[in-house]
Coordinates of C-alpha atoms in Angstrom, one line a residue:
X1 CA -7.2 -16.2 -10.2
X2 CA -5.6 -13.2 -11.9
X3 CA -4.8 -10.9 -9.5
X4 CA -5.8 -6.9 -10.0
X5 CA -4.0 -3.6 -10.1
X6 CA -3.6 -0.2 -11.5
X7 CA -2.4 1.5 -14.2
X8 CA -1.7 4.9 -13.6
X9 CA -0.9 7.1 -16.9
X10 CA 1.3 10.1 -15.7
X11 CA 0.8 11.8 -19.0
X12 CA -3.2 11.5 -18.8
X13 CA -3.4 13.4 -15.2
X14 CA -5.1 16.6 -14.7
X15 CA -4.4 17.3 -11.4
X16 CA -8.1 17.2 -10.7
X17 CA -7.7 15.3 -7.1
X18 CA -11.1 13.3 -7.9
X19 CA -8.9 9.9 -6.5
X20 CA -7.9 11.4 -3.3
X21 CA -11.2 12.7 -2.8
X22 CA -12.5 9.2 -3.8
X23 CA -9.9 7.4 -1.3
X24 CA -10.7 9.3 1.8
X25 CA -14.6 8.8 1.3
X26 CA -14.3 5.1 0.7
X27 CA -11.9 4.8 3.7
X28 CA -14.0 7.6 6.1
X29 CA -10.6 9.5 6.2
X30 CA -11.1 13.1 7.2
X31 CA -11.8 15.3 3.6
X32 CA -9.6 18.1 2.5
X33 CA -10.1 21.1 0.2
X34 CA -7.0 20.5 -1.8
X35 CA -5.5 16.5 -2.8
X36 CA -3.0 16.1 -0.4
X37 CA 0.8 16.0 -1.2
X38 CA 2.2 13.6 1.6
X39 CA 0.9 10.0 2.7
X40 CA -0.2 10.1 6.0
X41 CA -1.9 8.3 8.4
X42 CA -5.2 10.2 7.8
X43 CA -4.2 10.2 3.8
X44 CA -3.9 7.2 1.9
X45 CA -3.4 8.6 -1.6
X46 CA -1.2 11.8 -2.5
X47 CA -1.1 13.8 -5.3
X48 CA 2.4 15.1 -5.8
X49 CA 3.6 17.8 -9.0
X50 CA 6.8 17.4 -10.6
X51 CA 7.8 20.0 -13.3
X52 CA 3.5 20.3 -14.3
X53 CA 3.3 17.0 -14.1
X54 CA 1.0 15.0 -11.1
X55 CA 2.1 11.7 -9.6
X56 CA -0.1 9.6 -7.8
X57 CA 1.3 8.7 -4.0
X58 CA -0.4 5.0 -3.0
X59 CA 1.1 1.9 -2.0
X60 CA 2.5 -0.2 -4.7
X61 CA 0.8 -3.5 -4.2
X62 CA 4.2 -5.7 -4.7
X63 CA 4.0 -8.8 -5.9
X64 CA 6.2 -10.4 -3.1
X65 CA 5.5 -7.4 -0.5
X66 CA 8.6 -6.4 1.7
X67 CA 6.0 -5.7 4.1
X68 CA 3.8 -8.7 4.7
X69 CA 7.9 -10.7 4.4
X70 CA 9.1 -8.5 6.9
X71 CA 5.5 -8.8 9.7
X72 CA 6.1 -11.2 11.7
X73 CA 3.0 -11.6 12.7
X74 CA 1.6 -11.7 9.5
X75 CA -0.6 -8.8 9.7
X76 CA -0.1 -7.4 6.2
X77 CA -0.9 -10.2 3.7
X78 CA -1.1 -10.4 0.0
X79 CA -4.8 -11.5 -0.9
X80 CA -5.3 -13.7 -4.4
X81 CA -7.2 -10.4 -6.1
X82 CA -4.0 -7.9 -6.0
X83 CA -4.2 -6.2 -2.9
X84 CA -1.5 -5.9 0.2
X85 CA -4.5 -6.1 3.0
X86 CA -4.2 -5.3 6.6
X87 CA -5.4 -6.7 10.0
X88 CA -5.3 -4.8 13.0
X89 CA -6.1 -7.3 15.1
X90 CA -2.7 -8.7 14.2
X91 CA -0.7 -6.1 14.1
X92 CA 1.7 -5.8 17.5
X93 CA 3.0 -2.3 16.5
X94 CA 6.6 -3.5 15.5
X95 CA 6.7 -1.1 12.3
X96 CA 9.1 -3.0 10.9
X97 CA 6.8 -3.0 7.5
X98 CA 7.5 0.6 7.7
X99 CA 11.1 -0.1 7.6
X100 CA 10.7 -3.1 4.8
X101 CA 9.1 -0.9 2.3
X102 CA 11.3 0.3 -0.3
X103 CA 8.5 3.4 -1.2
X104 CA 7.9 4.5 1.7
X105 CA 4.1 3.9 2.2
X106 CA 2.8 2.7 5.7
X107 CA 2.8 5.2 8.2
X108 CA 1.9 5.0 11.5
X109 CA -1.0 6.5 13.9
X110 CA 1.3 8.5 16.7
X111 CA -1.3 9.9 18.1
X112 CA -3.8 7.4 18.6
X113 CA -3.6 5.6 22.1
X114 CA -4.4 2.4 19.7
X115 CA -2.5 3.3 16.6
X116 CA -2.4 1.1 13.5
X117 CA -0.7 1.0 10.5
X118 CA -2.1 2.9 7.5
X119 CA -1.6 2.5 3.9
X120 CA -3.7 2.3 0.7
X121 CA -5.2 -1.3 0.8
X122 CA -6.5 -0.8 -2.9
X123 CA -9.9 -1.4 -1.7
X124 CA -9.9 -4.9 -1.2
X125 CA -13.4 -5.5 -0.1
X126 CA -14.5 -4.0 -3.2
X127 CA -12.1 -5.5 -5.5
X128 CA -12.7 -9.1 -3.6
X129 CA -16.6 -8.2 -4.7
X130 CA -15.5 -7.5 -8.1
X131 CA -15.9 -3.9 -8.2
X132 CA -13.0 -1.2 -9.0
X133 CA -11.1 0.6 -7.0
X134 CA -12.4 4.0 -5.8
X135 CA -10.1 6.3 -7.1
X136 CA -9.8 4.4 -10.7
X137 CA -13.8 4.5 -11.1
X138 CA -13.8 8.4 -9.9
X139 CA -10.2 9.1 -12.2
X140 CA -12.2 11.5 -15.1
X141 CA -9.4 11.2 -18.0
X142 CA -8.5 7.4 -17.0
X143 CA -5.5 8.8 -16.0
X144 CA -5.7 5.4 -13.5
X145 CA -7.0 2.5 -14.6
X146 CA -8.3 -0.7 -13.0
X147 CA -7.9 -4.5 -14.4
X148 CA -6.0 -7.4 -14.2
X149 CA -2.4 -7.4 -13.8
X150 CA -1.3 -8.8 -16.8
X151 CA -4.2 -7.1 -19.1
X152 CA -2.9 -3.7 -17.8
X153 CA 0.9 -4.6 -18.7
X154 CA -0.1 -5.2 -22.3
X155 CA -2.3 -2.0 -22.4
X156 CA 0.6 0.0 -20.8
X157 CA 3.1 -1.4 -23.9
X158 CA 0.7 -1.0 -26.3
X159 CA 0.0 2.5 -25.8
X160 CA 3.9 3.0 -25.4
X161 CA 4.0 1.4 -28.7
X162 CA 0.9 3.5 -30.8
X163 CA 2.9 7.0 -29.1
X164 CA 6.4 6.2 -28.4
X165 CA 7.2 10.0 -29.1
X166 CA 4.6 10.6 -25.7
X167 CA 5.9 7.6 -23.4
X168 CA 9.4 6.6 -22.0
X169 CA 10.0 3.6 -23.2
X170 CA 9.2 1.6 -19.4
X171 CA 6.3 0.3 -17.7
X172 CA 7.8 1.0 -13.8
X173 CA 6.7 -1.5 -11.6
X174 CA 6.9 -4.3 -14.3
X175 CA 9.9 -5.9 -12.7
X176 CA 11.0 -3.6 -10.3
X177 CA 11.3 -5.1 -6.7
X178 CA 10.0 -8.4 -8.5
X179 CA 6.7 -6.4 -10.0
X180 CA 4.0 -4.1 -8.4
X181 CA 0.9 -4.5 -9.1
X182 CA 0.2 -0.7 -9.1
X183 CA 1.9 0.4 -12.9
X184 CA 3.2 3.8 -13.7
X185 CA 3.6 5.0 -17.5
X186 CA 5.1 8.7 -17.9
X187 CA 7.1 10.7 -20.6
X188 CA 10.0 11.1 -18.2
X189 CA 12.1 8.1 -16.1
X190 CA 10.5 7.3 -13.1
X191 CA 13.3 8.8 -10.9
X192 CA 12.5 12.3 -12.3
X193 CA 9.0 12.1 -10.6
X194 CA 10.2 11.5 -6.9
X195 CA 10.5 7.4 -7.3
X196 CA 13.9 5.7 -6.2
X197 CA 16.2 5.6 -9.1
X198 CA 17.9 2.5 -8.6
X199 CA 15.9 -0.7 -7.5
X200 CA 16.2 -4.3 -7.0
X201 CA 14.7 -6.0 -10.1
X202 CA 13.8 -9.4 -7.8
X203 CA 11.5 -9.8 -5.0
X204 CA 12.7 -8.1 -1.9
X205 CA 11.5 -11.1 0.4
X206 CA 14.5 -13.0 -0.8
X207 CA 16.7 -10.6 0.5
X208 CA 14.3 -10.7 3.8
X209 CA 15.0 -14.2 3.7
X210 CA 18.8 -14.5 3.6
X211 CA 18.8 -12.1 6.1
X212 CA 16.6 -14.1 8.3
X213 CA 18.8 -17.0 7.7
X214 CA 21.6 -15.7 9.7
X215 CA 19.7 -14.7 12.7
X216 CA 20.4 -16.5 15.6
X217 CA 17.2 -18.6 16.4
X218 CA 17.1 -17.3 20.6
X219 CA 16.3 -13.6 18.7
X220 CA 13.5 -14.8 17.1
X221 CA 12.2 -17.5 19.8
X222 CA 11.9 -14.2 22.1
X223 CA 10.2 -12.2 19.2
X224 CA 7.4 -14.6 19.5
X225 CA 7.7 -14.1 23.1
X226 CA 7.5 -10.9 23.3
X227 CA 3.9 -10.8 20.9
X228 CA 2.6 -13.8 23.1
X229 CA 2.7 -10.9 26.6
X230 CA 1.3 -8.3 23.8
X231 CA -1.4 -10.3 23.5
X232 CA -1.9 -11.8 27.4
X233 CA -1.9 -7.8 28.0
X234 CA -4.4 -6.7 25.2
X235 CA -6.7 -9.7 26.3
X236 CA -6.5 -8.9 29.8
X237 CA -7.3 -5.5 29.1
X238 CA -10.1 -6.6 27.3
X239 CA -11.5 -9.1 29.8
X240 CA -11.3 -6.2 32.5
X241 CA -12.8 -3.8 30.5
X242 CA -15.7 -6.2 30.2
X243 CA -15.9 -6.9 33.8
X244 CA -16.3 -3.2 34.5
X245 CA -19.1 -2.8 31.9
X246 CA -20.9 -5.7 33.6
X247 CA -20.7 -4.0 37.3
X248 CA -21.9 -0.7 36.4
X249 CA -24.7 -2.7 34.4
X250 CA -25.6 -4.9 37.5
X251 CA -28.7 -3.4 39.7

């Protein structure tokens, strides 16, 4: 399988906020009346401005996520289409993806008494269906566009190549932190447009892994531990809260 992305062309943005109004109705986040400038928990795409110039705010999709490396529970995952899914079910609340990520994406529900983690999952139901993303079939000047990996890489180079005057001469996220599958063209470097400057060019789960490596094993014996009494607790929680439904249904 060749695994999706998006190609998101800094120079063809009109600020218009069509994909952050398409994000938050195809994830039933709460709407705003202007695109929103920060991720958030209730905000899965941003729409940032940089010297008149609009920059998309989404997770990155690597291609070896930091995120699903660093879960040790493996509830962020990186699904054959593209996307860096997400189960809640899974998820014990560690936030160490939060800490893994090298863009800053996940964020975290604070004020939920169940919080999850919340990030741009590229709209992996639809892709999995074979349908676009939501914001790249909204986008209006195909300022974001949605294909294969590897198809958007050559269309990225070949418009750099038919306007080189228009692009800098980079397709970020072609070998940064070993590849993204979300792709940025622009006129400017990257760094100029709020992205960090300098970045490993391999996959940041080897660097997970060496760290992992030196780790004595009793730390992460009681990690596991500690997520087998998370879920005891949840369960038990769960069986009671059954138990009460079934008294107060009882004649």
């Amino acid at each position: 399988m060749n695994p999706k992305g998006l190609l998101v062309d800094v120079t063809r943005c009109i600020g218009c906020g069509a994909c952050t109004e398409a994000c938050q109705e195809a994830n039933g986040l709460p709407k705003t009346k202007e695109p929103p400038q920060l991720l958030s928990s209730k905000n899965y795409c941003a729409l940032e401005e940089h010297g008149g110039r609009y920059v998309r705010r989404l997770c990155m999709h690597c291609v070896e996520p930091a995120c699903a490396s660093a879960c040790p529970v493996a509830a962020l995952h990186k699904t054959p289409e593209g996307p860096v899914a997400y189960d809640w079910d899974r998820c014990m609340g560690c936030r160490y993806c939060m800490i893994a990520c090298t863009f800053g994406v996940p964020t975290y529900e604070w004020d939920s008494p169940r919080p999850r983690v919340r990030k741009c999952i590229l709209c992996a139901d639809r892709v999995k269906a074979g349908r676009p993303t939501a914001c790249s079939e909204a986008c209006p000047a195909e300022a974001t566009v949605f294909g294969e990996r590897e198809a958007l890489l050559a269309e990225a180079h070949r418009r750099i190549a038919a306007e080189p005057a228009r692009y800098e001469n980079a397709v970020f996220g072609e070998t940064e932190v070993g590849g993204t599958s979300v792709l940025f063209l622009a006129d400017v470097p990257m760094a100029q447009l709020g992205f960090p400057a300098r970045l490993h060019q391999g996959p940041l789960p080897q660097l997970t892994h060496e760290v992992l490596s030196k780790i004595p094993g009793v730390i992460l014996v009681g990690g596991v531990f500690l997520y087998g009494m998370y879920w005891l607790t949840g369960r038990k929680n769960e069986l009671a809260a059954g138990s009460a439904g079934e008294e107060e249904g009882a004649p």
